[in-house]
GROMACS .gro file of C-alpha atoms in nm:
model
  417
    1UNK     CA    1  -4.730   5.481   1.566
    2UNK     CA    2  -4.420   5.532   1.843
    3UNK     CA    3  -4.053   5.417   1.792
    4UNK     CA    4  -4.121   5.122   2.065
    5UNK     CA    5  -4.387   5.013   1.834
    6UNK     CA    6  -4.225   5.054   1.492
    7UNK     CA    7  -3.918   4.893   1.699
    8UNK     CA    8  -4.128   4.595   1.775
    9UNK     CA    9  -4.313   4.594   1.465
   10UNK     CA   10  -3.923   4.553   1.248
   11UNK     CA   11  -3.877   4.273   1.447
   12UNK     CA   12  -4.141   4.101   1.327
   13UNK     CA   13  -4.060   4.176   0.986
   14UNK     CA   14  -3.709   4.045   1.072
   15UNK     CA   15  -3.825   3.711   1.187
   16UNK     CA   16  -4.036   3.640   0.914
   17UNK     CA   17  -3.698   3.756   0.656
   18UNK     CA   18  -3.521   3.466   0.863
   19UNK     CA   19  -3.833   3.207   0.760
   20UNK     CA   20  -3.768   3.334   0.421
   21UNK     CA   21  -3.419   3.308   0.396
   22UNK     CA   22  -3.450   2.942   0.496
   23UNK     CA   23  -3.707   2.862   0.325
   24UNK     CA   24  -3.598   2.943  -0.003
   25UNK     CA   25  -3.285   2.690  -0.043
   26UNK     CA   26  -3.551   2.418   0.122
   27UNK     CA   27  -3.789   2.536  -0.193
   28UNK     CA   28  -3.503   2.541  -0.421
   29UNK     CA   29  -3.422   2.139  -0.315
   30UNK     CA   30  -3.792   2.052  -0.383
   31UNK     CA   31  -3.824   1.977  -0.003
   32UNK     CA   32  -4.054   2.011   0.250
   33UNK     CA   33  -4.113   2.326   0.404
   34UNK     CA   34  -4.101   2.283   0.806
   35UNK     CA   35  -4.446   2.407   0.946
   36UNK     CA   36  -4.268   2.579   1.188
   37UNK     CA   37  -4.187   2.842   0.976
   38UNK     CA   38  -4.545   2.929   0.856
   39UNK     CA   39  -4.707   2.871   1.188
   40UNK     CA   40  -4.800   3.266   1.373
   41UNK     CA   41  -4.755   3.428   1.079
   42UNK     CA   42  -5.052   3.655   0.899
   43UNK     CA   43  -5.246   3.514   0.682
   44UNK     CA   44  -5.130   3.473   0.327
   45UNK     CA   45  -4.743   3.446   0.461
   46UNK     CA   46  -4.545   3.184   0.270
   47UNK     CA   47  -4.165   3.106   0.372
   48UNK     CA   48  -4.094   3.154   0.009
   49UNK     CA   49  -4.215   3.534  -0.067
   50UNK     CA   50  -3.988   3.823  -0.105
   51UNK     CA   51  -3.833   4.003   0.174
   52UNK     CA   52  -3.993   4.278   0.358
   53UNK     CA   53  -3.840   4.600   0.384
   54UNK     CA   54  -3.800   4.772   0.747
   55UNK     CA   55  -3.995   5.075   0.901
   56UNK     CA   56  -3.790   5.404   0.929
   57UNK     CA   57  -3.729   5.511   1.315
   58UNK     CA   58  -3.814   5.852   1.352
   59UNK     CA   59  -3.724   5.971   1.715
   60UNK     CA   60  -4.047   6.113   1.886
   61UNK     CA   61  -4.062   6.388   2.084
   62UNK     CA   62  -4.099   6.176   2.403
   63UNK     CA   63  -4.053   5.801   2.424
   64UNK     CA   64  -4.377   5.658   2.631
   65UNK     CA   65  -4.291   5.400   2.895
   66UNK     CA   66  -4.446   5.040   2.817
   67UNK     CA   67  -4.376   4.701   2.847
   68UNK     CA   68  -4.394   4.541   2.464
   69UNK     CA   69  -4.649   4.295   2.514
   70UNK     CA   70  -4.742   4.258   2.144
   71UNK     CA   71  -4.436   4.141   2.034
   72UNK     CA   72  -4.648   3.820   1.970
   73UNK     CA   73  -4.567   3.456   1.947
   74UNK     CA   74  -4.174   3.527   1.998
   75UNK     CA   75  -4.075   3.417   2.275
   76UNK     CA   76  -3.678   3.427   2.325
   77UNK     CA   77  -3.660   3.038   2.326
   78UNK     CA   78  -3.837   3.068   1.994
   79UNK     CA   79  -3.610   3.351   1.850
   80UNK     CA   80  -3.274   3.119   2.015
   81UNK     CA   81  -3.390   2.805   1.811
   82UNK     CA   82  -3.433   3.024   1.450
   83UNK     CA   83  -3.174   3.216   1.505
   84UNK     CA   84  -2.942   2.866   1.581
   85UNK     CA   85  -3.120   2.657   1.271
   86UNK     CA   86  -3.063   2.941   1.049
   87UNK     CA   87  -2.714   2.958   1.134
   88UNK     CA   88  -2.617   2.601   1.115
   89UNK     CA   89  -2.809   2.636   0.795
   90UNK     CA   90  -2.651   2.895   0.604
   91UNK     CA   91  -2.269   2.818   0.735
   92UNK     CA   92  -2.234   2.423   0.641
   93UNK     CA   93  -2.333   2.309   0.290
   94UNK     CA   94  -2.602   2.027   0.267
   95UNK     CA   95  -2.475   1.708   0.209
   96UNK     CA   96  -2.684   1.471   0.003
   97UNK     CA   97  -2.910   1.160   0.098
   98UNK     CA   98  -2.702   0.911  -0.049
   99UNK     CA   99  -2.358   1.031   0.039
  100UNK     CA  100  -2.085   0.756   0.118
  101UNK     CA  101  -1.806   0.742   0.331
  102UNK     CA  102  -1.461   0.834   0.168
  103UNK     CA  103  -1.291   0.530   0.258
  104UNK     CA  104  -1.404   0.196   0.430
  105UNK     CA  105  -1.103   0.214   0.615
  106UNK     CA  106  -1.253   0.584   0.825
  107UNK     CA  107  -1.556   0.417   0.833
  108UNK     CA  108  -1.397   0.149   1.031
  109UNK     CA  109  -1.244   0.399   1.256
  110UNK     CA  110  -1.489   0.557   1.307
  111UNK     CA  111  -1.688   0.246   1.476
  112UNK     CA  112  -1.682   0.151   1.834
  113UNK     CA  113  -1.694  -0.222   1.819
  114UNK     CA  114  -1.789  -0.456   2.098
  115UNK     CA  115  -1.497  -0.600   2.326
  116UNK     CA  116  -1.527  -0.937   2.398
  117UNK     CA  117  -1.327  -1.073   2.730
  118UNK     CA  118  -1.187  -1.401   2.751
  119UNK     CA  119  -1.090  -1.539   3.113
  120UNK     CA  120  -0.771  -1.694   3.092
  121UNK     CA  121  -0.535  -1.784   3.382
  122UNK     CA  122  -0.224  -1.679   3.533
  123UNK     CA  123   0.058  -1.826   3.244
  124UNK     CA  124  -0.194  -1.874   2.978
  125UNK     CA  125  -0.192  -1.678   2.620
  126UNK     CA  126  -0.473  -1.637   2.357
  127UNK     CA  127  -0.334  -1.721   2.001
  128UNK     CA  128  -0.259  -1.402   1.795
  129UNK     CA  129  -0.502  -1.380   1.491
  130UNK     CA  130  -0.428  -1.173   1.175
  131UNK     CA  131  -0.567  -0.826   1.085
  132UNK     CA  132  -0.869  -0.803   0.876
  133UNK     CA  133  -0.594  -0.616   0.662
  134UNK     CA  134  -0.477  -0.899   0.551
  135UNK     CA  135  -0.783  -0.998   0.414
  136UNK     CA  136  -0.803  -0.683   0.201
  137UNK     CA  137  -0.444  -0.741   0.081
  138UNK     CA  138  -0.538  -1.049  -0.087
  139UNK     CA  139  -0.899  -0.925  -0.256
  140UNK     CA  140  -0.694  -0.644  -0.370
  141UNK     CA  141  -0.478  -0.890  -0.571
  142UNK     CA  142  -0.208  -0.816  -0.374
  143UNK     CA  143   0.042  -1.122  -0.302
  144UNK     CA  144   0.015  -1.173   0.134
  145UNK     CA  145   0.344  -1.324   0.205
  146UNK     CA  146   0.378  -1.606   0.454
  147UNK     CA  147   0.609  -1.419   0.690
  148UNK     CA  148   0.304  -1.180   0.753
  149UNK     CA  149   0.218  -1.459   0.954
  150UNK     CA  150   0.483  -1.508   1.229
  151UNK     CA  151   0.403  -1.380   1.581
  152UNK     CA  152   0.662  -1.054   1.504
  153UNK     CA  153   0.484  -0.958   1.191
  154UNK     CA  154   0.119  -1.025   1.346
  155UNK     CA  155   0.249  -0.820   1.675
  156UNK     CA  156   0.368  -0.499   1.454
  157UNK     CA  157   0.019  -0.516   1.287
  158UNK     CA  158  -0.140  -0.490   1.580
  159UNK     CA  159   0.098  -0.258   1.774
  160UNK     CA  160   0.275  -0.049   1.540
  161UNK     CA  161  -0.014  -0.069   1.237
  162UNK     CA  162  -0.020   0.323   1.186
  163UNK     CA  163   0.360   0.386   1.116
  164UNK     CA  164   0.384   0.082   0.852
  165UNK     CA  165   0.410   0.166   0.485
  166UNK     CA  166   0.101   0.166   0.292
  167UNK     CA  167  -0.008   0.122  -0.031
  168UNK     CA  168  -0.366   0.181  -0.253
  169UNK     CA  169  -0.522  -0.126  -0.434
  170UNK     CA  170  -0.884  -0.185  -0.530
  171UNK     CA  171  -1.149  -0.330  -0.259
  172UNK     CA  172  -1.489  -0.414  -0.371
  173UNK     CA  173  -1.675  -0.335  -0.724
  174UNK     CA  174  -1.688   0.040  -0.615
  175UNK     CA  175  -1.380   0.125  -0.847
  176UNK     CA  176  -1.190   0.314  -0.545
  177UNK     CA  177  -0.855   0.295  -0.412
  178UNK     CA  178  -0.793   0.238  -0.016
  179UNK     CA  179  -0.527   0.230   0.167
  180UNK     CA  180  -0.354  -0.108   0.275
  181UNK     CA  181  -0.083  -0.223   0.479
  182UNK     CA  182   0.209  -0.258   0.229
  183UNK     CA  183   0.329  -0.612   0.254
  184UNK     CA  184   0.681  -0.503   0.136
  185UNK     CA  185   0.708  -0.277   0.446
  186UNK     CA  186   1.135  -0.352   0.523
  187UNK     CA  187   1.020  -0.409   0.898
  188UNK     CA  188   0.819  -0.771   0.812
  189UNK     CA  189   1.120  -1.026   0.776
  190UNK     CA  190   1.166  -1.137   0.351
  191UNK     CA  191   0.949  -1.523   0.286
  192UNK     CA  192   1.206  -1.626   0.086
  193UNK     CA  193   1.441  -1.572   0.403
  194UNK     CA  194   1.238  -1.749   0.686
  195UNK     CA  195   1.381  -2.071   0.860
  196UNK     CA  196   1.178  -2.390   0.843
  197UNK     CA  197   1.041  -2.384   1.215
  198UNK     CA  198   0.982  -2.016   1.139
  199UNK     CA  199   0.767  -2.115   0.818
  200UNK     CA  200   0.587  -2.423   0.956
  201UNK     CA  201   0.449  -2.205   1.245
  202UNK     CA  202   0.331  -1.936   0.972
  203UNK     CA  203   0.192  -2.181   0.780
  204UNK     CA  204  -0.061  -2.374   1.026
  205UNK     CA  205  -0.177  -2.016   1.081
  206UNK     CA  206  -0.213  -1.886   0.685
  207UNK     CA  207  -0.427  -2.170   0.682
  208UNK     CA  208  -0.656  -2.113   0.928
  209UNK     CA  209  -0.655  -1.768   0.786
  210UNK     CA  210  -0.741  -1.881   0.458
  211UNK     CA  211  -1.048  -2.026   0.543
  212UNK     CA  212  -1.215  -1.673   0.544
  213UNK     CA  213  -1.172  -1.577   0.230
  214UNK     CA  214  -1.443  -1.716   0.034
  215UNK     CA  215  -1.767  -1.834   0.116
  216UNK     CA  216  -1.699  -2.177   0.076
  217UNK     CA  217  -1.374  -2.244   0.212
  218UNK     CA  218  -1.201  -2.310  -0.109
  219UNK     CA  219  -0.908  -2.146  -0.107
  220UNK     CA  220  -0.877  -2.221   0.315
  221UNK     CA  221  -0.855  -2.607   0.149
  222UNK     CA  222  -0.624  -2.548  -0.111
  223UNK     CA  223  -0.361  -2.378   0.145
  224UNK     CA  224  -0.424  -2.636   0.368
  225UNK     CA  225  -0.328  -2.907   0.145
  226UNK     CA  226  -0.059  -2.756  -0.055
  227UNK     CA  227   0.127  -2.629   0.267
  228UNK     CA  228   0.094  -2.962   0.453
  229UNK     CA  229   0.283  -3.117   0.123
  230UNK     CA  230   0.521  -2.889   0.134
  231UNK     CA  231   0.546  -2.982   0.510
  232UNK     CA  232   0.584  -3.340   0.440
  233UNK     CA  233   0.897  -3.279   0.183
  234UNK     CA  234   1.161  -3.164   0.384
  235UNK     CA  235   1.399  -3.386   0.506
  236UNK     CA  236   1.531  -3.482   0.848
  237UNK     CA  237   1.813  -3.270   0.754
  238UNK     CA  238   1.656  -2.965   0.602
  239UNK     CA  239   1.905  -3.004   0.273
  240UNK     CA  240   1.601  -2.961   0.014
  241UNK     CA  241   1.485  -2.650   0.278
  242UNK     CA  242   1.541  -2.377  -0.014
  243UNK     CA  243   1.408  -2.584  -0.310
  244UNK     CA  244   1.074  -2.623  -0.101
  245UNK     CA  245   1.084  -2.292   0.034
  246UNK     CA  246   1.096  -2.112  -0.358
  247UNK     CA  247   0.835  -2.367  -0.445
  248UNK     CA  248   0.587  -2.272  -0.175
  249UNK     CA  249   0.624  -1.922  -0.255
  250UNK     CA  250   0.597  -1.962  -0.656
  251UNK     CA  251   0.291  -2.201  -0.570
  252UNK     CA  252   0.086  -1.959  -0.380
  253UNK     CA  253   0.158  -1.681  -0.596
  254UNK     CA  254   0.049  -1.836  -0.910
  255UNK     CA  255  -0.305  -1.987  -0.674
  256UNK     CA  256  -0.369  -1.604  -0.656
  257UNK     CA  257  -0.333  -1.544  -0.999
  258UNK     CA  258  -0.478  -1.849  -1.160
  259UNK     CA  259  -0.668  -2.031  -0.899
  260UNK     CA  260  -0.580  -2.463  -0.991
  261UNK     CA  261  -0.744  -2.762  -0.824
  262UNK     CA  262  -0.458  -2.940  -0.595
  263UNK     CA  263  -0.340  -3.294  -0.632
  264UNK     CA  264  -0.094  -3.488  -0.497
  265UNK     CA  265   0.048  -3.574  -0.881
  266UNK     CA  266   0.053  -3.253  -1.022
  267UNK     CA  267   0.208  -3.104  -0.731
  268UNK     CA  268   0.521  -3.327  -0.808
  269UNK     CA  269   0.498  -3.225  -1.151
  270UNK     CA  270   0.543  -2.852  -1.067
  271UNK     CA  271   0.825  -2.917  -0.825
  272UNK     CA  272   1.004  -3.101  -1.070
  273UNK     CA  273   0.928  -2.847  -1.293
  274UNK     CA  274   1.056  -2.544  -1.105
  275UNK     CA  275   1.356  -2.731  -0.988
  276UNK     CA  276   1.450  -2.736  -1.332
  277UNK     CA  277   1.407  -2.361  -1.348
  278UNK     CA  278   1.613  -2.316  -1.072
  279UNK     CA  279   1.847  -2.514  -1.231
  280UNK     CA  280   1.941  -2.350  -1.517
  281UNK     CA  281   1.942  -1.977  -1.321
  282UNK     CA  282   2.223  -2.135  -1.128
  283UNK     CA  283   2.379  -2.247  -1.413
  284UNK     CA  284   2.356  -1.921  -1.577
  285UNK     CA  285   2.457  -1.752  -1.294
  286UNK     CA  286   2.750  -1.950  -1.296
  287UNK     CA  287   2.875  -1.927  -1.627
  288UNK     CA  288   2.815  -1.552  -1.586
  289UNK     CA  289   3.078  -1.550  -1.304
  290UNK     CA  290   3.273  -1.744  -1.466
  291UNK     CA  291   3.276  -1.523  -1.792
  292UNK     CA  292   3.347  -1.226  -1.570
  293UNK     CA  293   3.617  -1.405  -1.380
  294UNK     CA  294   3.771  -1.477  -1.701
  295UNK     CA  295   3.723  -1.126  -1.853
  296UNK     CA  296   3.920  -0.991  -1.490
  297UNK     CA  297   4.213  -1.187  -1.565
  298UNK     CA  298   4.233  -1.072  -1.929
  299UNK     CA  299   4.195  -0.690  -1.837
  300UNK     CA  300   4.477  -0.741  -1.633
  301UNK     CA  301   4.756  -0.586  -1.809
  302UNK     CA  302   5.056  -0.653  -1.966
  303UNK     CA  303   5.155  -0.927  -2.304
  304UNK     CA  304   5.040  -1.223  -2.112
  305UNK     CA  305   4.705  -1.080  -2.047
  306UNK     CA  306   4.608  -0.959  -2.418
  307UNK     CA  307   4.763  -1.352  -2.514
  308UNK     CA  308   4.504  -1.507  -2.215
  309UNK     CA  309   4.178  -1.295  -2.346
  310UNK     CA  310   4.245  -1.419  -2.687
  311UNK     CA  311   4.274  -1.774  -2.660
  312UNK     CA  312   3.971  -1.768  -2.444
  313UNK     CA  313   3.759  -1.533  -2.646
  314UNK     CA  314   3.491  -1.781  -2.748
  315UNK     CA  315   3.417  -1.768  -2.363
  316UNK     CA  316   3.320  -1.391  -2.354
  317UNK     CA  317   2.940  -1.376  -2.298
  318UNK     CA  318   2.927  -0.974  -2.239
  319UNK     CA  319   3.183  -0.918  -2.564
  320UNK     CA  320   2.979  -0.664  -2.728
  321UNK     CA  321   2.971  -0.312  -2.606
  322UNK     CA  322   3.148  -0.458  -2.277
  323UNK     CA  323   3.377  -0.213  -2.123
  324UNK     CA  324   3.746  -0.358  -2.031
  325UNK     CA  325   3.740  -0.336  -1.651
  326UNK     CA  326   3.358  -0.449  -1.600
  327UNK     CA  327   3.438  -0.729  -1.412
  328UNK     CA  328   3.701  -0.573  -1.181
  329UNK     CA  329   3.390  -0.284  -1.090
  330UNK     CA  330   3.129  -0.366  -0.816
  331UNK     CA  331   2.791  -0.389  -0.945
  332UNK     CA  332   2.637  -0.321  -0.597
  333UNK     CA  333   2.892  -0.009  -0.479
  334UNK     CA  334   3.021   0.104  -0.843
  335UNK     CA  335   3.388   0.070  -0.662
  336UNK     CA  336   3.654  -0.098  -0.825
  337UNK     CA  337   3.892  -0.349  -0.724
  338UNK     CA  338   3.640  -0.618  -0.540
  339UNK     CA  339   3.345  -0.817  -0.713
  340UNK     CA  340   2.968  -0.748  -0.627
  341UNK     CA  341   2.952  -1.075  -0.388
  342UNK     CA  342   3.266  -0.968  -0.207
  343UNK     CA  343   3.086  -0.596  -0.144
  344UNK     CA  344   3.102  -0.478   0.174
  345UNK     CA  345   3.047  -0.113   0.106
  346UNK     CA  346   2.764   0.081   0.317
  347UNK     CA  347   2.716   0.352   0.053
  348UNK     CA  348   2.766   0.398  -0.357
  349UNK     CA  349   3.041   0.502  -0.448
  350UNK     CA  350   3.027   0.890  -0.413
  351UNK     CA  351   2.785   0.888  -0.139
  352UNK     CA  352   2.465   0.784  -0.168
  353UNK     CA  353   2.232   0.477  -0.001
  354UNK     CA  354   2.287   0.133  -0.226
  355UNK     CA  355   2.022   0.022  -0.376
  356UNK     CA  356   2.130  -0.343  -0.456
  357UNK     CA  357   2.306  -0.643  -0.283
  358UNK     CA  358   2.399  -1.013  -0.351
  359UNK     CA  359   2.243  -1.336  -0.224
  360UNK     CA  360   2.364  -1.676  -0.296
  361UNK     CA  361   2.583  -1.534  -0.614
  362UNK     CA  362   2.235  -1.315  -0.721
  363UNK     CA  363   2.238  -0.936  -0.751
  364UNK     CA  364   1.883  -0.873  -0.625
  365UNK     CA  365   1.750  -0.515  -0.442
  366UNK     CA  366   1.780  -0.420  -0.102
  367UNK     CA  367   1.377  -0.359  -0.058
  368UNK     CA  368   1.232  -0.673  -0.147
  369UNK     CA  369   1.481  -0.910  -0.303
  370UNK     CA  370   1.359  -0.888  -0.663
  371UNK     CA  371   1.600  -0.995  -0.925
  372UNK     CA  372   1.832  -0.734  -1.124
  373UNK     CA  373   1.990  -0.887  -1.429
  374UNK     CA  374   2.390  -0.849  -1.372
  375UNK     CA  375   2.477  -0.888  -1.803
  376UNK     CA  376   2.272  -0.607  -1.888
  377UNK     CA  377   2.382  -0.431  -1.601
  378UNK     CA  378   2.709  -0.481  -1.706
  379UNK     CA  379   2.691  -0.405  -2.111
  380UNK     CA  380   2.327  -0.271  -2.101
  381UNK     CA  381   2.241  -0.561  -2.352
  382UNK     CA  382   2.073  -0.884  -2.335
  383UNK     CA  383   2.329  -1.189  -2.360
  384UNK     CA  384   2.310  -1.513  -2.417
  385UNK     CA  385   2.325  -1.542  -2.033
  386UNK     CA  386   2.040  -1.322  -1.964
  387UNK     CA  387   1.683  -1.415  -1.900
  388UNK     CA  388   1.551  -1.113  -2.083
  389UNK     CA  389   1.341  -1.051  -1.853
  390UNK     CA  390   1.252  -0.697  -1.927
  391UNK     CA  391   1.171  -0.653  -1.511
  392UNK     CA  392   1.492  -0.760  -1.428
  393UNK     CA  393   1.679  -0.517  -1.614
  394UNK     CA  394   1.711  -0.219  -1.389
  395UNK     CA  395   2.001   0.000  -1.305
  396UNK     CA  396   2.200  -0.205  -1.012
  397UNK     CA  397   2.278   0.148  -0.864
  398UNK     CA  398   1.967   0.347  -0.835
  399UNK     CA  399   1.712   0.099  -1.016
  400UNK     CA  400   1.612   0.297  -1.329
  401UNK     CA  401   1.550   0.084  -1.631
  402UNK     CA  402   1.651   0.416  -1.853
  403UNK     CA  403   2.044   0.308  -1.831
  404UNK     CA  404   2.278   0.034  -1.723
  405UNK     CA  405   2.508   0.029  -1.442
  406UNK     CA  406   2.818   0.024  -1.604
  407UNK     CA  407   2.730   0.349  -1.820
  408UNK     CA  408   2.774   0.537  -1.529
  409UNK     CA  409   2.458   0.795  -1.542
  410UNK     CA  410   2.404   0.775  -1.176
  411UNK     CA  411   2.726   0.740  -1.007
  412UNK     CA  412   3.037   0.896  -1.132
  413UNK     CA  413   3.288   0.702  -1.349
  414UNK     CA  414   3.607   0.604  -1.163
  415UNK     CA  415   3.895   0.756  -1.315
  416UNK     CA  416   4.060   0.352  -1.444
  417UNK     CA  417   3.767   0.289  -1.590
   0.00000   0.00000   0.00000
């Protein structure tokens, strides 16, 4: 056999070996062998047999000039297809038929939805619709603040949604977490700070949005009745707005956790109970502030200060384990010389970002306005003025629950403290 014949024969062997390389993995998966892997091959050839060895190439004395017309059916086009298929098959991992997308959000991003345009005149505008992320927040059992339905919040979601902070929540029954917009992103206004006219506009849009949350409109009907009831309770002067706003937030949170039937009578009773709870909290805060003021005057120095401290010993709610100068130490910044409700510091004592602030005489977190127990931060112990809510027992300097503020664990202790 001449050298050219051997080269041609080796080309056929290499082609058959490529087909075998493609056929064996398919057989291992019990997949059907494509017909093009066996067409044109000698009788008895299978795409799953062992590979053939190539012929040795012995250099002949003279090479005859002739055309290699005996390559058979392996045209350049056929060879290119075979090589392309082999490269794709061997270089990529095969995917299972039941593979699912990694997350619903990625699958949504991959789609190209149709855009429906609306004809509007000059000066006219269309209503801003809440993004579908709001539905995902609700169904993942996260509270949806009414402040998300203000115009600024909806514009923010539509124009800069990818820059918002995100959380992960369970959506559906697949037991997988998906990224969601964080409803407590600081760029959203806090719902307990909304003015009535802003709240009223957001409430109307929220009631419409709630109709999309279930199949029969139960949530939407409750939301519409509840928000309308709250709206009618606001007087012309608006002096009861803080109470109604707080009541609205509390009822929507409770309904989300445990849906209950709306009725005018039950809502009236719930409002009275909510008002009593707020009054108790305010009374406790006022008593704590008065006790702190008394403690401050008692620790003012001199014999008179000592006598005053003894005469008012029955009004010291934080006497167990309380530092003598705790009242003159700010629980917001850690500096001495002013109370927490008079703090104007921009950083913590010794540097660092502030964690807490004071609203209406109460210490709350800067992010989310969540309450922090001032009595516990002074002594590190629960007292008669403490609500005994462990969630509020967090250091007002750093937010950790392992220590209280005046333990000076995270902030340098003043020399006179």
